[in-house]
Amino acid sequence: MMSKGINKVIVLGHLGRDPEVKLFDNGNSICNLSIATSETWKDKVTGEKRETTEWHRVVLNNRLAEVAAQYLTKGSKVYVEGKLKTRKWQNQLGHDQYTTEIRVNVMQMLDARSGANTDAPSSNGTSYQHPEEQNYPNEYLAPNTPEYQNNQWEDDIPF
């Protein structure tokens, strides 16, 4: 069987700024996030510690957008899964521009929320998904999410 391809992105990082939310007259909403992922290493020549940061444009729709707007702030640690999408648009001069972003279908907040808000997610992380994306096979779910834990096999493996 020939596969047409897989478009899947997983990012775990920190928000570089507060979520930007837009509400529409039809009741839909969209949220834009900027997530930073960093790697560190020791330079073999100089021995000094080096670091590089990659910034990711992230877009959430409807209920995911509302949850992100309510609970996430600059610096929040978040896990997202989605797919890459490239959009074409025109700048003020009429030139074509392209933007590649991650369209999220799974989000897990990994920080405890400060303050006494009892509606806030717990410190062990809270996962949100679009309803049509709820039945991923185990290999597509993040460990430590309720969806992953509820999908575990019931069999005892004899080794």
Coordinates of C-alpha atoms in Angstrom, one line a residue:
M1 CA 0.0 0.0 0.0
M2 CA 1.4 3.4 -1.1
S3 CA 1.2 6.2 1.4
K4 CA 0.6 9.7 0.1
G5 CA 2.7 11.1 3.0
I6 CA 2.5 12.2 6.6
N7 CA 2.3 15.8 7.7
K8 CA 2.8 15.7 11.5
V9 CA 4.6 18.2 13.8
I10 CA 5.2 17.9 17.5
V11 CA 6.6 20.9 19.5
L12 CA 7.3 21.2 23.2
G13 CA 8.5 24.7 24.2
H14 CA 7.7 28.0 25.9
L15 CA 5.5 30.8 24.7
G16 CA 7.4 33.9 23.6
R17 CA 4.5 36.2 24.1
D18 CA 0.9 36.1 25.3
P19 CA -1.6 34.4 23.0
E20 CA -3.2 36.6 20.4
V21 CA -6.9 35.8 20.0
K22 CA -9.4 36.9 17.4
L23 CA -13.1 36.3 17.7
F24 CA -15.4 36.3 14.7
D25 CA -19.1 37.2 14.4
N26 CA -20.0 33.6 13.5
G27 CA -18.8 32.4 16.9
N28 CA -15.4 31.0 15.7
S29 CA -12.1 32.0 17.2
I30 CA -8.5 31.7 16.2
C31 CA -5.4 32.0 18.5
N32 CA -1.8 32.7 17.3
L33 CA 1.1 31.5 19.5
S34 CA 4.8 31.9 19.2
I35 CA 6.6 28.9 20.7
A36 CA 10.3 28.7 21.3
T37 CA 12.3 25.5 21.3
S38 CA 15.9 25.6 22.3
E39 CA 18.9 23.2 22.2
T40 CA 22.2 23.5 24.0
W41 CA 25.5 21.9 23.4
K42 CA 29.1 22.2 24.4
D43 CA 31.4 23.6 21.6
K44 CA 34.1 21.0 20.9
V45 CA 36.7 23.5 20.1
T46 CA 36.3 26.2 22.8
G47 CA 34.5 24.1 25.4
E48 CA 31.9 26.8 26.0
K49 CA 28.2 26.2 26.3
R50 CA 26.2 27.1 23.1
E51 CA 22.5 27.5 22.6
T52 CA 20.2 28.0 19.6
T53 CA 16.5 28.9 19.7
E54 CA 14.0 28.1 17.0
W55 CA 10.6 30.0 16.9
H56 CA 7.4 28.4 15.7
R57 CA 4.3 30.0 14.4
V58 CA 1.3 28.1 15.9
V59 CA -2.4 28.5 15.2
L60 CA -5.3 27.1 17.2
N61 CA -9.0 27.2 16.3
N62 CA -12.3 27.5 18.2
R63 CA -12.2 25.6 21.5
L64 CA -8.5 25.1 21.5
A65 CA -8.1 28.9 20.9
E66 CA -10.4 29.7 23.8
V67 CA -8.5 27.4 26.2
A68 CA -5.1 28.8 25.1
A69 CA -6.3 32.4 25.6
Q70 CA -7.7 31.6 29.0
Y71 CA -4.8 29.6 30.5
L72 CA -1.6 30.4 28.6
T73 CA 0.7 33.4 29.1
K74 CA 4.2 34.4 28.0
G75 CA 6.6 31.8 29.3
S76 CA 4.1 29.0 29.6
K77 CA 5.4 25.5 28.8
V78 CA 3.2 23.8 26.2
Y79 CA 3.1 20.6 24.1
V80 CA 1.3 20.8 20.7
E81 CA 0.7 18.4 17.9
G82 CA -0.5 19.4 14.5
K83 CA 0.4 19.7 10.8
L84 CA 2.4 22.2 8.8
K85 CA 0.3 24.6 6.6
T86 CA 1.7 27.2 4.2
R87 CA -0.4 30.2 3.4
K88 CA 0.1 32.7 0.6
W89 CA -0.8 36.3 1.1
Q90 CA 0.1 39.7 -0.4
N91 CA 2.0 42.4 1.4
Q92 CA 1.2 46.2 1.3
L93 CA 3.2 46.5 -1.9
G94 CA 1.3 43.7 -3.6
H95 CA 4.1 41.1 -3.5
D96 CA 3.3 37.5 -2.7
Q97 CA 4.4 36.4 0.8
Y98 CA 4.3 32.9 2.3
T99 CA 3.9 31.9 5.9
T100 CA 4.4 28.4 7.2
E101 CA 2.6 27.6 10.5
I102 CA 1.6 24.7 12.7
R103 CA -2.1 24.1 12.7
V104 CA -2.7 22.5 16.1
N105 CA -5.2 19.6 16.8
V106 CA -3.7 18.5 20.2
M107 CA -2.5 20.8 23.0
Q108 CA -1.2 20.0 26.5
M109 CA -0.4 22.7 29.0
L110 CA 2.6 21.6 31.1
D111 CA 2.9 24.4 33.7
A112 CA 0.9 24.8 36.9
R113 CA -1.1 28.0 36.8
S114 CA -0.2 30.4 39.6
G115 CA -2.9 31.9 41.9
A116 CA -5.9 30.4 43.5
N117 CA -8.0 29.8 40.3
T118 CA -9.6 26.4 40.9
D119 CA -10.7 26.3 37.2
A120 CA -7.1 26.2 36.1
P121 CA -5.5 23.0 34.8
S122 CA -3.6 20.8 37.2
S123 CA 0.2 20.8 37.3
N124 CA 0.4 17.4 35.7
G125 CA -0.8 18.9 32.5
T126 CA -4.1 19.1 30.8
S127 CA -4.7 17.9 27.2
Y128 CA -7.2 19.3 24.8
Q129 CA -8.1 18.0 21.3
H130 CA -10.5 18.8 18.5
P131 CA -13.4 16.4 18.8
E132 CA -12.7 14.8 15.3
E133 CA -9.1 14.1 16.4
Q134 CA -10.0 12.2 19.6
N135 CA -9.3 8.6 18.4
Y136 CA -5.6 8.6 17.5
P137 CA -3.7 5.3 17.7
N138 CA -1.3 5.2 20.7
E139 CA 1.7 6.1 18.7
Y140 CA 0.2 9.5 17.9
L141 CA -0.7 10.4 21.5
A142 CA 1.5 12.2 23.9
P143 CA 2.4 10.1 27.0
N144 CA 0.9 11.4 30.2
T145 CA -2.3 12.5 28.5
P146 CA -5.6 11.0 29.5
E147 CA -6.2 9.9 25.9
Y148 CA -2.9 7.9 25.8
Q149 CA -3.5 6.3 29.2
N150 CA -7.1 5.3 28.3
N151 CA -5.9 3.7 25.0
Q152 CA -3.4 1.3 26.7
W153 CA -3.7 -2.3 25.9
E154 CA -5.3 -4.6 28.5
D155 CA -3.2 -7.6 27.6
D156 CA -0.4 -8.9 29.8
I157 CA 2.7 -9.3 27.7
P158 CA 4.5 -12.6 28.7
F159 CA 8.1 -11.3 28.6

